[in-house]
PDB file of C-alpha atoms in Angstrom:
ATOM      1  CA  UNK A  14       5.130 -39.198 -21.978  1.00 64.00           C
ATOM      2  CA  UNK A  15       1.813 -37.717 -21.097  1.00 78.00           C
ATOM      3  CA  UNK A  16       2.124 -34.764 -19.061  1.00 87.00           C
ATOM      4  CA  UNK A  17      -0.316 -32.915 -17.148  1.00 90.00           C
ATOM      5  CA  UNK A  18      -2.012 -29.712 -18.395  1.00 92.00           C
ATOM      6  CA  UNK A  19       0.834 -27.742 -15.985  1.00 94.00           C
ATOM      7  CA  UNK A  20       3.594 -29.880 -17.649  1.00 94.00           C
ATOM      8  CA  UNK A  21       2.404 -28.734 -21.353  1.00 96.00           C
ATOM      9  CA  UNK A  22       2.742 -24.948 -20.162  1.00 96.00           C
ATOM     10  CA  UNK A  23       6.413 -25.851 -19.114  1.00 97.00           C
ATOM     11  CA  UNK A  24       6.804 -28.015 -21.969  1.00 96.00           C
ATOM     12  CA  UNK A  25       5.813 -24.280 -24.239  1.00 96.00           C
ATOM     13  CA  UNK A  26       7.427 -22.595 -22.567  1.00 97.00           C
ATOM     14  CA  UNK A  27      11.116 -23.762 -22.188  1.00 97.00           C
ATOM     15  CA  UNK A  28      10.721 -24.593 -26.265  1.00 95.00           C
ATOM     16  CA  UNK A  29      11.228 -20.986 -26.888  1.00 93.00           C
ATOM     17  CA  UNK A  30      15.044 -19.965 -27.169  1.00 87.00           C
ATOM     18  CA  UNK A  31      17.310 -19.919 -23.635  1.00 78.00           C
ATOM     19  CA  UNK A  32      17.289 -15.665 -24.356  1.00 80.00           C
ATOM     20  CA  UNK A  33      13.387 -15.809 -24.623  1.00 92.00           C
ATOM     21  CA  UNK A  34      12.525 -18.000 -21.609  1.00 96.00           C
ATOM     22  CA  UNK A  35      10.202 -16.320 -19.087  1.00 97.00           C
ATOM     23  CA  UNK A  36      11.785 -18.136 -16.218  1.00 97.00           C
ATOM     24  CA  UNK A  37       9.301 -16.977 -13.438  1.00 98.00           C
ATOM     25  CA  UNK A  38       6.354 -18.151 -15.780  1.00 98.00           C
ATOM     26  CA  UNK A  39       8.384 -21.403 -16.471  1.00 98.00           C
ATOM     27  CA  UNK A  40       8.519 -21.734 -12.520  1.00 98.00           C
ATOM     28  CA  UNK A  41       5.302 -21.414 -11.784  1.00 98.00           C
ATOM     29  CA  UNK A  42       4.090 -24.067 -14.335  1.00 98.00           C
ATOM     30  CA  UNK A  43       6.226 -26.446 -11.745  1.00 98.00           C
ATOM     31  CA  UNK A  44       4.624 -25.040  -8.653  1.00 98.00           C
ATOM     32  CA  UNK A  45       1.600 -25.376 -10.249  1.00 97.00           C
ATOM     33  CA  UNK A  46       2.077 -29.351 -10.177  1.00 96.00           C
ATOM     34  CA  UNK A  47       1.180 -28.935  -6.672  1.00 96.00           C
ATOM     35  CA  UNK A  48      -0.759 -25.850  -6.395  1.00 97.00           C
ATOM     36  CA  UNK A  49      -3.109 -26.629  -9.062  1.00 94.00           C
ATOM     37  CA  UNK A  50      -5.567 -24.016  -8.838  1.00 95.00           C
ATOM     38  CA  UNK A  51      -2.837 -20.948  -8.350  1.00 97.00           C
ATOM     39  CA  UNK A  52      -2.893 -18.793 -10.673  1.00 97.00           C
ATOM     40  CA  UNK A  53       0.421 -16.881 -12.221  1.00 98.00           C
ATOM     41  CA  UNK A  54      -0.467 -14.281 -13.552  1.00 97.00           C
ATOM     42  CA  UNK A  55      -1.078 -13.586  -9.984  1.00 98.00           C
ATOM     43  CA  UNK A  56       2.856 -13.755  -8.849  1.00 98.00           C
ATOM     44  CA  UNK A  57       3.924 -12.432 -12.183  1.00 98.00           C
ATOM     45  CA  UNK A  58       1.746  -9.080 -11.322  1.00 98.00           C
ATOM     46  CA  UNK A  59       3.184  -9.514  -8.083  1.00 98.00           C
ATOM     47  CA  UNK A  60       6.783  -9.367  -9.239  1.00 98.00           C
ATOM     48  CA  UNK A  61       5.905  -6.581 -11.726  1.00 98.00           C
ATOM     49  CA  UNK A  62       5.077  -4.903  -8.516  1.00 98.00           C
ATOM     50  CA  UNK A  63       7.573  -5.030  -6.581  1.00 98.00           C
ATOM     51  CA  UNK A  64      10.070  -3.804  -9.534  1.00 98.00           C
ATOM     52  CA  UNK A  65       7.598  -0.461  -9.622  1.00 98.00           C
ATOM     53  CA  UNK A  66       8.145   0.374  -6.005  1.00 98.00           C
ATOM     54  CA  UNK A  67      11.895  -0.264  -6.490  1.00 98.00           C
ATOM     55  CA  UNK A  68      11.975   1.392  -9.633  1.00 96.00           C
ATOM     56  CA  UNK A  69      10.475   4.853  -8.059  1.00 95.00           C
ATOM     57  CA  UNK A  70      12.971   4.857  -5.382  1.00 92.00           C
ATOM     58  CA  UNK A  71      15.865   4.660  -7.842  1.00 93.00           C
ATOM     59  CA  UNK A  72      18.402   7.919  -8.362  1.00 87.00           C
ATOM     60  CA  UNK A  73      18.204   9.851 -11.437  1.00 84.00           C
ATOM     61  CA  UNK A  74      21.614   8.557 -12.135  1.00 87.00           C
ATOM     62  CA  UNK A  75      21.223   4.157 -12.031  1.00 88.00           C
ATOM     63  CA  UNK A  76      24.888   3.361 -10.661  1.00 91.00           C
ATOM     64  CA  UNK A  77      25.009  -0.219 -10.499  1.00 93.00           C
ATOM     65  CA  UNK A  78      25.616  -0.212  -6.680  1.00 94.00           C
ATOM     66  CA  UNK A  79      22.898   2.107  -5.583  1.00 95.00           C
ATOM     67  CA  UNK A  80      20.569  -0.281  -7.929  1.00 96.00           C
ATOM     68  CA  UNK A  81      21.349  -2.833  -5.861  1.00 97.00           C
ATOM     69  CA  UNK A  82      20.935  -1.002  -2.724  1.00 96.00           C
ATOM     70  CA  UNK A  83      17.353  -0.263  -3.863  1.00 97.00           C
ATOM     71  CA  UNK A  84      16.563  -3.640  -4.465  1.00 98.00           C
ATOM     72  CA  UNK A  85      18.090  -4.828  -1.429  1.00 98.00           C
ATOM     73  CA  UNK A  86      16.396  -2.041   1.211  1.00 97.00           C
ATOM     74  CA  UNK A  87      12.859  -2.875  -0.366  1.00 98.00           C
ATOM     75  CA  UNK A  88      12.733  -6.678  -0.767  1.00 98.00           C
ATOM     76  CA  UNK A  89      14.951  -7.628   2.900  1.00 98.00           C
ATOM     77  CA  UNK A  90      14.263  -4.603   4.843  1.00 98.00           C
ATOM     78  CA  UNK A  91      10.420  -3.392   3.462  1.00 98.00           C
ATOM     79  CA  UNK A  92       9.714  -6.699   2.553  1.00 98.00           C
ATOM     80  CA  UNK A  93      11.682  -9.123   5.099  1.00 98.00           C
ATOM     81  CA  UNK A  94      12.384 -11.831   2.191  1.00 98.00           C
ATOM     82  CA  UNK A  95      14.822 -14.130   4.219  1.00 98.00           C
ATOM     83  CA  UNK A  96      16.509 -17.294   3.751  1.00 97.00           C
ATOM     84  CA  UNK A  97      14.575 -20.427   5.418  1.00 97.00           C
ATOM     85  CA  UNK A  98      17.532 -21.953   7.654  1.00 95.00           C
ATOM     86  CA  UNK A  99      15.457 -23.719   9.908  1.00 96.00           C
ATOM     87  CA  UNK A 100      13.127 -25.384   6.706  1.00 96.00           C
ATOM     88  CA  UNK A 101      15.613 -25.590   4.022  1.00 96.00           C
ATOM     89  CA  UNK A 102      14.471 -29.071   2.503  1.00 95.00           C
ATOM     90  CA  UNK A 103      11.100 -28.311   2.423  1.00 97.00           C
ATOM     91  CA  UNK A 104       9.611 -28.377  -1.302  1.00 97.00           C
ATOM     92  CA  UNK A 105       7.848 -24.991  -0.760  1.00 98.00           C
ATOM     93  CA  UNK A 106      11.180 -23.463  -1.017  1.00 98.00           C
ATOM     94  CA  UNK A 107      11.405 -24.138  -5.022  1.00 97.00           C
ATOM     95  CA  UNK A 108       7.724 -23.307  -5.180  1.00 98.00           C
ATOM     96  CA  UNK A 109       8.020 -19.935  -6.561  1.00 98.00           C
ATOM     97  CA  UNK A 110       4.575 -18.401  -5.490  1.00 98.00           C
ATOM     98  CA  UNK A 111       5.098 -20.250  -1.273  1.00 98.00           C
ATOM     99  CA  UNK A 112       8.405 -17.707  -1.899  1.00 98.00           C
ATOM    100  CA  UNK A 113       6.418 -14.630  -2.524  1.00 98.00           C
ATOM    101  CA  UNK A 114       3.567 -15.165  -0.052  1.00 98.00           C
ATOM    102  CA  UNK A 115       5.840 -16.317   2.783  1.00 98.00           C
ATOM    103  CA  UNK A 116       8.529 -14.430   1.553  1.00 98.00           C
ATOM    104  CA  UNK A 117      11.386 -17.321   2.426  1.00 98.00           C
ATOM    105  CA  UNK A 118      13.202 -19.399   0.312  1.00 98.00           C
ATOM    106  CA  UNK A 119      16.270 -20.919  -0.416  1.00 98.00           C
ATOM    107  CA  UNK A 120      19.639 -19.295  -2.464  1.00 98.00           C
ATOM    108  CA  UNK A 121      17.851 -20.118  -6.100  1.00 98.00           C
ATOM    109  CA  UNK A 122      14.332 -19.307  -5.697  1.00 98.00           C
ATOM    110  CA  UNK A 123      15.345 -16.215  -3.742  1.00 98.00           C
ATOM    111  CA  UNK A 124      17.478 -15.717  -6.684  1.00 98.00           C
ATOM    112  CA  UNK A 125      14.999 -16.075  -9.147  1.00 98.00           C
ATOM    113  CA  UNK A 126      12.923 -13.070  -7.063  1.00 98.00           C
ATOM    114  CA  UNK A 127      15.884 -11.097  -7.209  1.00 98.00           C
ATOM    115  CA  UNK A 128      16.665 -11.609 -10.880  1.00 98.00           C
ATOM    116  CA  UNK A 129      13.016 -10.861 -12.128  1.00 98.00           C
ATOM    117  CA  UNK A 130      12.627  -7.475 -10.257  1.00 98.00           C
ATOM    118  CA  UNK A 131      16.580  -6.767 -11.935  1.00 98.00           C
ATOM    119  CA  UNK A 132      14.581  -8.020 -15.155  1.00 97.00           C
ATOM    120  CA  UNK A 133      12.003  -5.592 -15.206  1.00 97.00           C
ATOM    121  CA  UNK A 134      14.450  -2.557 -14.114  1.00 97.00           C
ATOM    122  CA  UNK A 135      16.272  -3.325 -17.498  1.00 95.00           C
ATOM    123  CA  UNK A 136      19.372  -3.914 -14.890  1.00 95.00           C
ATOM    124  CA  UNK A 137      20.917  -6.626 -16.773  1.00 94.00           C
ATOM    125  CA  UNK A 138      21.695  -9.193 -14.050  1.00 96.00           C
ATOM    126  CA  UNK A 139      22.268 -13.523 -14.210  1.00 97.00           C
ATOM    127  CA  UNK A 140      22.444 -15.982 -12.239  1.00 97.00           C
ATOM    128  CA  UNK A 141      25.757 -17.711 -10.639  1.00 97.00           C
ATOM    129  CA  UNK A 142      25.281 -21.047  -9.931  1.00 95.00           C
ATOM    130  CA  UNK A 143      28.372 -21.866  -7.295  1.00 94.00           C
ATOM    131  CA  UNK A 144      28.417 -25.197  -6.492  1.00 94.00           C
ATOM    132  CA  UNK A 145      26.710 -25.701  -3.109  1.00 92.00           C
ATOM    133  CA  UNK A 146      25.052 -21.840  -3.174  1.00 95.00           C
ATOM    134  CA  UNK A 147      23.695 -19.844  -5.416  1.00 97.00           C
ATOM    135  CA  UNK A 148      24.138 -16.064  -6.066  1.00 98.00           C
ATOM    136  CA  UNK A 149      23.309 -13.518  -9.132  1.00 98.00           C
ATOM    137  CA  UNK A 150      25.389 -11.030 -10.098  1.00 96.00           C
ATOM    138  CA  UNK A 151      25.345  -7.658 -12.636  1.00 96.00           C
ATOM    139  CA  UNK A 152      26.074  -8.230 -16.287  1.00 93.00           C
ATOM    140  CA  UNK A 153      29.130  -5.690 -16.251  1.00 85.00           C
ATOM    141  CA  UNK A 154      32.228  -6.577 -17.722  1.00 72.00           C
ATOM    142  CA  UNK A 155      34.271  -4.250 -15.376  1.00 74.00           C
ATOM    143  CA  UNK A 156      31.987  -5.388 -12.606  1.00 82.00           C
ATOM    144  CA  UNK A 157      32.963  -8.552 -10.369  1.00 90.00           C
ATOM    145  CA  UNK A 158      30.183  -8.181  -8.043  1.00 95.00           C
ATOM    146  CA  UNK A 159      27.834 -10.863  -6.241  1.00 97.00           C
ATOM    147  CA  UNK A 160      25.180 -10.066  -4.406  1.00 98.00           C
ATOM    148  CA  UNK A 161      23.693 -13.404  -2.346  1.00 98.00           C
ATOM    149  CA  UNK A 162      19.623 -12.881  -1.891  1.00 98.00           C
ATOM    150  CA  UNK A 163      20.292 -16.440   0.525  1.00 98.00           C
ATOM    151  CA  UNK A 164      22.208 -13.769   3.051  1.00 97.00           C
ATOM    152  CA  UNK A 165      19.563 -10.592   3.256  1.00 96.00           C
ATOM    153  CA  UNK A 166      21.482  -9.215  -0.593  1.00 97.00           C
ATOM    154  CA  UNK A 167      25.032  -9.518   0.739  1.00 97.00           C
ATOM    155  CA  UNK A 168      27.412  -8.156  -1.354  1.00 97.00           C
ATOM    156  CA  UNK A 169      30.648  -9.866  -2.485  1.00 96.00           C
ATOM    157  CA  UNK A 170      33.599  -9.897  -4.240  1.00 95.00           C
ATOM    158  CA  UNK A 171      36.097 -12.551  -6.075  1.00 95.00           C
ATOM    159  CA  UNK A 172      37.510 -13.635  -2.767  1.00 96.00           C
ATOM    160  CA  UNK A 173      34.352 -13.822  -0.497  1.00 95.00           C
ATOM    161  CA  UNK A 174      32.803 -16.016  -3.060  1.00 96.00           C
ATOM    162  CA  UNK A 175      36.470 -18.151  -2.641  1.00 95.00           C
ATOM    163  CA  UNK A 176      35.982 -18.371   0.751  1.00 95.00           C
ATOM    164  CA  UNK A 177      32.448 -19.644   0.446  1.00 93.00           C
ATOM    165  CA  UNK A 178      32.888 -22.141  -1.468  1.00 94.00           C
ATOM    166  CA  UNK A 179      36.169 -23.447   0.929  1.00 94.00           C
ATOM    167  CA  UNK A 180      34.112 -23.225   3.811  1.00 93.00           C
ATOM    168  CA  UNK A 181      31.324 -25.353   1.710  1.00 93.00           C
ATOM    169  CA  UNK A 182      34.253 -27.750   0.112  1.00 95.00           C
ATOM    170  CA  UNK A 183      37.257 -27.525   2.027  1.00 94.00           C
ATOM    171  CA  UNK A 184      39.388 -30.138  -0.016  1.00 94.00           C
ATOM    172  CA  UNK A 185      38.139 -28.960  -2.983  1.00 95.00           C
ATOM    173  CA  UNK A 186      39.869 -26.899  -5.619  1.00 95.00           C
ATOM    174  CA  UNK A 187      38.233 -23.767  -6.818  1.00 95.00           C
ATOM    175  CA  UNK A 188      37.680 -22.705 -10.702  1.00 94.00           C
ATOM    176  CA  UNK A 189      36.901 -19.856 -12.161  1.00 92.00           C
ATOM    177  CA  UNK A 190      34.220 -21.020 -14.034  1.00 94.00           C
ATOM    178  CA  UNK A 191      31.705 -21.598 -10.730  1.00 96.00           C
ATOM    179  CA  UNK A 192      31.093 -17.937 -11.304  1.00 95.00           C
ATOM    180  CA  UNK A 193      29.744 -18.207 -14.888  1.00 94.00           C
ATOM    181  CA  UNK A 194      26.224 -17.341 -15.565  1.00 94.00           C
ATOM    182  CA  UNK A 195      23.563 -19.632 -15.404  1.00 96.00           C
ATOM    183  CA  UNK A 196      21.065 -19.173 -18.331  1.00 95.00           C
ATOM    184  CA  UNK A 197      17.510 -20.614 -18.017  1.00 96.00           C
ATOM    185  CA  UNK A 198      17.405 -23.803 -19.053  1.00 96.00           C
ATOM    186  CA  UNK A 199      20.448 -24.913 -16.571  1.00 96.00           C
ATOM    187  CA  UNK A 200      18.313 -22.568 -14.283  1.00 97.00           C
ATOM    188  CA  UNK A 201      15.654 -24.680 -14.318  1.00 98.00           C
ATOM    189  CA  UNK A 202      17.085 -27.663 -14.421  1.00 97.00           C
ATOM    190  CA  UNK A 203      18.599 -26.742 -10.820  1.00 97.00           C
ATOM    191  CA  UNK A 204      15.639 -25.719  -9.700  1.00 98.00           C
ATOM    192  CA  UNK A 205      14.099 -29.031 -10.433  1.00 98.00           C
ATOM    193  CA  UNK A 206      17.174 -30.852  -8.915  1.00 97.00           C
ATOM    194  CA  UNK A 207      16.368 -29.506  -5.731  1.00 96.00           C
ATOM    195  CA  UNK A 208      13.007 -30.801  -5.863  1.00 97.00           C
ATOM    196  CA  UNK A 209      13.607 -34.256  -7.267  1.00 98.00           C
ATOM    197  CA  UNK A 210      16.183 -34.740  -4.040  1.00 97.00           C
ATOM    198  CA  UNK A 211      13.491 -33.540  -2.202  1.00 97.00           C
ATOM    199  CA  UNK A 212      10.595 -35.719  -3.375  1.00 97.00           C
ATOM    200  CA  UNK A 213      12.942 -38.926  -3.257  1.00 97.00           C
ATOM    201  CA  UNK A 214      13.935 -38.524   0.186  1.00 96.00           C
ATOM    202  CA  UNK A 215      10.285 -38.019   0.926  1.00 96.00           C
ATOM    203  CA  UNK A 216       9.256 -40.938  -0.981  1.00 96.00           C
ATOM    204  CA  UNK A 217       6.758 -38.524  -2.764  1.00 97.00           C
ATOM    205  CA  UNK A 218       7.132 -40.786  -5.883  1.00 97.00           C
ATOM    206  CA  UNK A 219       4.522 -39.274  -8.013  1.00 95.00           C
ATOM    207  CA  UNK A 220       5.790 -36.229  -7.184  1.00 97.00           C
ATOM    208  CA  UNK A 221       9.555 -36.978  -8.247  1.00 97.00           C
ATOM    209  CA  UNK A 222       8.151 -38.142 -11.477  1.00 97.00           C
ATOM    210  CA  UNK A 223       6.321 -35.162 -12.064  1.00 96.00           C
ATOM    211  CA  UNK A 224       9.412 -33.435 -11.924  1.00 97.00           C
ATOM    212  CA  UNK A 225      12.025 -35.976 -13.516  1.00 97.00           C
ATOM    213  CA  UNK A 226       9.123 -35.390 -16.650  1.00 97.00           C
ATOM    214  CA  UNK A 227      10.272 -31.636 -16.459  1.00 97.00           C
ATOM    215  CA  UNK A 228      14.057 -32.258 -16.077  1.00 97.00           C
ATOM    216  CA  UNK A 229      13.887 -34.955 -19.448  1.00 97.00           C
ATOM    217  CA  UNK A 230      12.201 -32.367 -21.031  1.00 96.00           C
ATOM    218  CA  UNK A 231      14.932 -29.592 -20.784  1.00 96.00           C
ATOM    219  CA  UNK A 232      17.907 -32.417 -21.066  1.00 95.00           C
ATOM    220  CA  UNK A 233      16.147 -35.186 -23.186  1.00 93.00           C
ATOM    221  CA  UNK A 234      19.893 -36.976 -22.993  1.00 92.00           C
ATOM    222  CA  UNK A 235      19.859 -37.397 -19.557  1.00 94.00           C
ATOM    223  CA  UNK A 236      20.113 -40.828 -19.165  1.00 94.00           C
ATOM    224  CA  UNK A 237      20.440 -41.231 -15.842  1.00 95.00           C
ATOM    225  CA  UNK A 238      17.474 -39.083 -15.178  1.00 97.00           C
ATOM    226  CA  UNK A 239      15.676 -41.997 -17.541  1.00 96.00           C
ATOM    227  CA  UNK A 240      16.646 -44.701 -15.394  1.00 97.00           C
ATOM    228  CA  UNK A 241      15.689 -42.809 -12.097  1.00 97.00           C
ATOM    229  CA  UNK A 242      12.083 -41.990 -13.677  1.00 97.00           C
ATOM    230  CA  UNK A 243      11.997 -45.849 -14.799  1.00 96.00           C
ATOM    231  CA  UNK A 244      12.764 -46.971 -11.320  1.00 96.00           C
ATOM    232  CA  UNK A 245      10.396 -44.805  -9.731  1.00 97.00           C
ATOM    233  CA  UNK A 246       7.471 -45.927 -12.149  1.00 96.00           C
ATOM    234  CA  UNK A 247       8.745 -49.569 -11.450  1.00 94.00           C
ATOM    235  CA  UNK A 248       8.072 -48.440  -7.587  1.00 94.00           C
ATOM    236  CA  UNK A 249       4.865 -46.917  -8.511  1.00 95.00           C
ATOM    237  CA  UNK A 250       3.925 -50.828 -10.217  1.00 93.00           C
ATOM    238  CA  UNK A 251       3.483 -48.270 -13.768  1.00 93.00           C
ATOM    239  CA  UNK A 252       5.467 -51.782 -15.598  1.00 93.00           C
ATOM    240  CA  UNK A 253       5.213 -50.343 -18.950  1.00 93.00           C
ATOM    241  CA  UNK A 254       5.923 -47.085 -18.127  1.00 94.00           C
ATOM    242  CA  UNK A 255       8.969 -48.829 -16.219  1.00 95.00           C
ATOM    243  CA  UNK A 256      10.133 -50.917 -19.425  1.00 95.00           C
ATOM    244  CA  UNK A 257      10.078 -47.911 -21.583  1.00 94.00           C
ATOM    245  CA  UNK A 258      12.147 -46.053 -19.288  1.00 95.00           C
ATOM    246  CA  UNK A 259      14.568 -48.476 -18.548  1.00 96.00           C
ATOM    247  CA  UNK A 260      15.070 -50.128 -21.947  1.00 94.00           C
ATOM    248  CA  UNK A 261      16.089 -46.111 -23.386  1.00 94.00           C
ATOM    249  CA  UNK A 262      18.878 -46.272 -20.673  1.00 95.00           C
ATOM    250  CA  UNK A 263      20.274 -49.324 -21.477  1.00 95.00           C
ATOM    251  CA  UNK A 264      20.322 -48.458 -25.330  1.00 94.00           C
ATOM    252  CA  UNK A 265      21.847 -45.543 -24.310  1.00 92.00           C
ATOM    253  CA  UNK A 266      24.212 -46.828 -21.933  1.00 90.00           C
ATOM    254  CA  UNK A 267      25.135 -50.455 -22.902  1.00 90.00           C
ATOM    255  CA  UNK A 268      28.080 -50.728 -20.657  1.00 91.00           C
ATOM    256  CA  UNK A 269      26.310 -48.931 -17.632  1.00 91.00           C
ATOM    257  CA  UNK A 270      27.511 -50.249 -14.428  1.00 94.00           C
ATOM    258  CA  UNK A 271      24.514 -50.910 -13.406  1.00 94.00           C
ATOM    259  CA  UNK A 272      23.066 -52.281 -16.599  1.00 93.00           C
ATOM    260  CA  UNK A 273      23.038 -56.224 -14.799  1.00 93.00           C
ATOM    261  CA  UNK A 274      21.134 -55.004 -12.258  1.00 94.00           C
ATOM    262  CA  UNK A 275      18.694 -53.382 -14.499  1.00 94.00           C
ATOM    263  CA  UNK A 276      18.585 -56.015 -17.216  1.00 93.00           C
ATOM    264  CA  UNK A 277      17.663 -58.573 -14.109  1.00 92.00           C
ATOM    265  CA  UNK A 278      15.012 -55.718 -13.140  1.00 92.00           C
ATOM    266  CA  UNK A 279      14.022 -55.774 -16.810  1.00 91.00           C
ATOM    267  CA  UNK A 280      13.437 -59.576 -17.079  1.00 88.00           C
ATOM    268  CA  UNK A 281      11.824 -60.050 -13.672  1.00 87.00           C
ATOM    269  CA  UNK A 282       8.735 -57.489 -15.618  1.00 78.00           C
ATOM    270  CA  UNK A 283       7.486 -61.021 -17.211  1.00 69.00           C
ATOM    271  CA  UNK A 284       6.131 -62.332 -14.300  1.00 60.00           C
ATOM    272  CA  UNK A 285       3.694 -59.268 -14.008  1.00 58.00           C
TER     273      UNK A 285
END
């Protein structure tokens, strides 16, 4: 897998251990698939930034509540970050430097803004990825407090998040563990999700490979991601590219339900 010169900063960066990760650096390395000429150091200063001017409003006294508060006045009411209902699916959403210059994003990117200005207060704070939202929340054992960046830094308890996720999945049982902490590698991983969805249903196929590079690189036994790369380079007319791909998943998964269908797509290569 060759990857491009943005690629090999991700590909550095997410080698170091989860605990270690610079996940605002490691998201700008995928914006910067796109935006090939930003520069982030830029955002990172930016971010550094905004975590100064929140940091001298704070009270002598840093009660978790009042930290949020001070996060929350400067970066919804100073800075009007908002959620972007009426572009949710676009890709600039995940781009993490389109989030700080436009200031609008979706539940994880506005997440990942949130967490990084927590970051650099030494407010210990993670991310919560709840299926169908996302939300970060203090690392305080006798804490059980959400705050939603998506929702202008709503905070929210055990049962708010409950009745999220019912109004999201309304035949669906809940479990405790949609509140666990997301560390950065899953982080990412999300983050790229989103995108790859994105890029498919755009038909943006370089662009979904690009990413699906990124997502085999932080889960290298995704197999399915494989044969979604594979089928996209097959798209693309990349054949060898698409045989590599392709013959991994099978050896993989030799009893795939698909696997006829790809074997056939496998065979039919010999005519090109």
């Amino acid at each position: 897998m060759r990857l491009s010169p943005a690629g090999q900063r991700f590909y550095q960066e997410v080698q170091k251990a989860d605990g270690r990760i610079n996940l605002a650096a490691a998201a700008l390395y995928i914006a910067q698939e796109e935006y090939w000429d930003m520069d982030p150091s830029r955002y990172l200063e930016a971010l550094d930034d905004m975590a100064s001017a929140v940091r001298s409003r704070l009270p002598a006294r840093r009660y978790p509540l009042k930290v949020i508060q001070a996060i929350n006045d400067y970066l919804f009411t100073d800075l009007k970050f908002t959620g972007n209902i009426k572009d949710y699916y676009s890709a600039d959403n995940s781009h993490l430097n389109c989030v700080i210059d436009r200031r609008i994003g979706i539940p994880i990117s506005l997440s990942l803004v949130y967490l990084e200005i927590a970051h650099r207060l030494r407010f210990p704070m993670v991310g919560v990825g709840m299926p169908g939202h996302f939300l970060v929340r203090p690392v305080i054992e006798e804490m059980e407090v959400f705050v939603d960046p998506f929702h202008q830094g709503e905070v929210l308890f055990l049962a708010d998040c409950k009745q999220k996720f019912h109004q999201l999945f309304p035949h669906s049982q809940w479990k405790s563990e949609f509140l666990s902490g997301v560390m950065p590698k899953p982080f990412l991983a999300r983050m790229l999700m989103n995108l790859k969805a994105i890029y498919i249903q755009q038909e943006a196929d370089a662009e979904a490979v690009s990413v699906l590079d990124k997502l085999l690189i932080l889960m290298p036994e995704a197999a399915g991601q494989m044969r979604d790369r594979g089928l996209l380079h097959h798209r693309m007319q990349n054949y060898e590219l698409a045989r590599h791909d392709l013959k991994g998943y099978l050896r993989s998964h030799p009893n795939a339900p698909d696997g006829d269908r790809i074997q056939l797509l496998l065979e039919s290569f010999n005519s090109f």
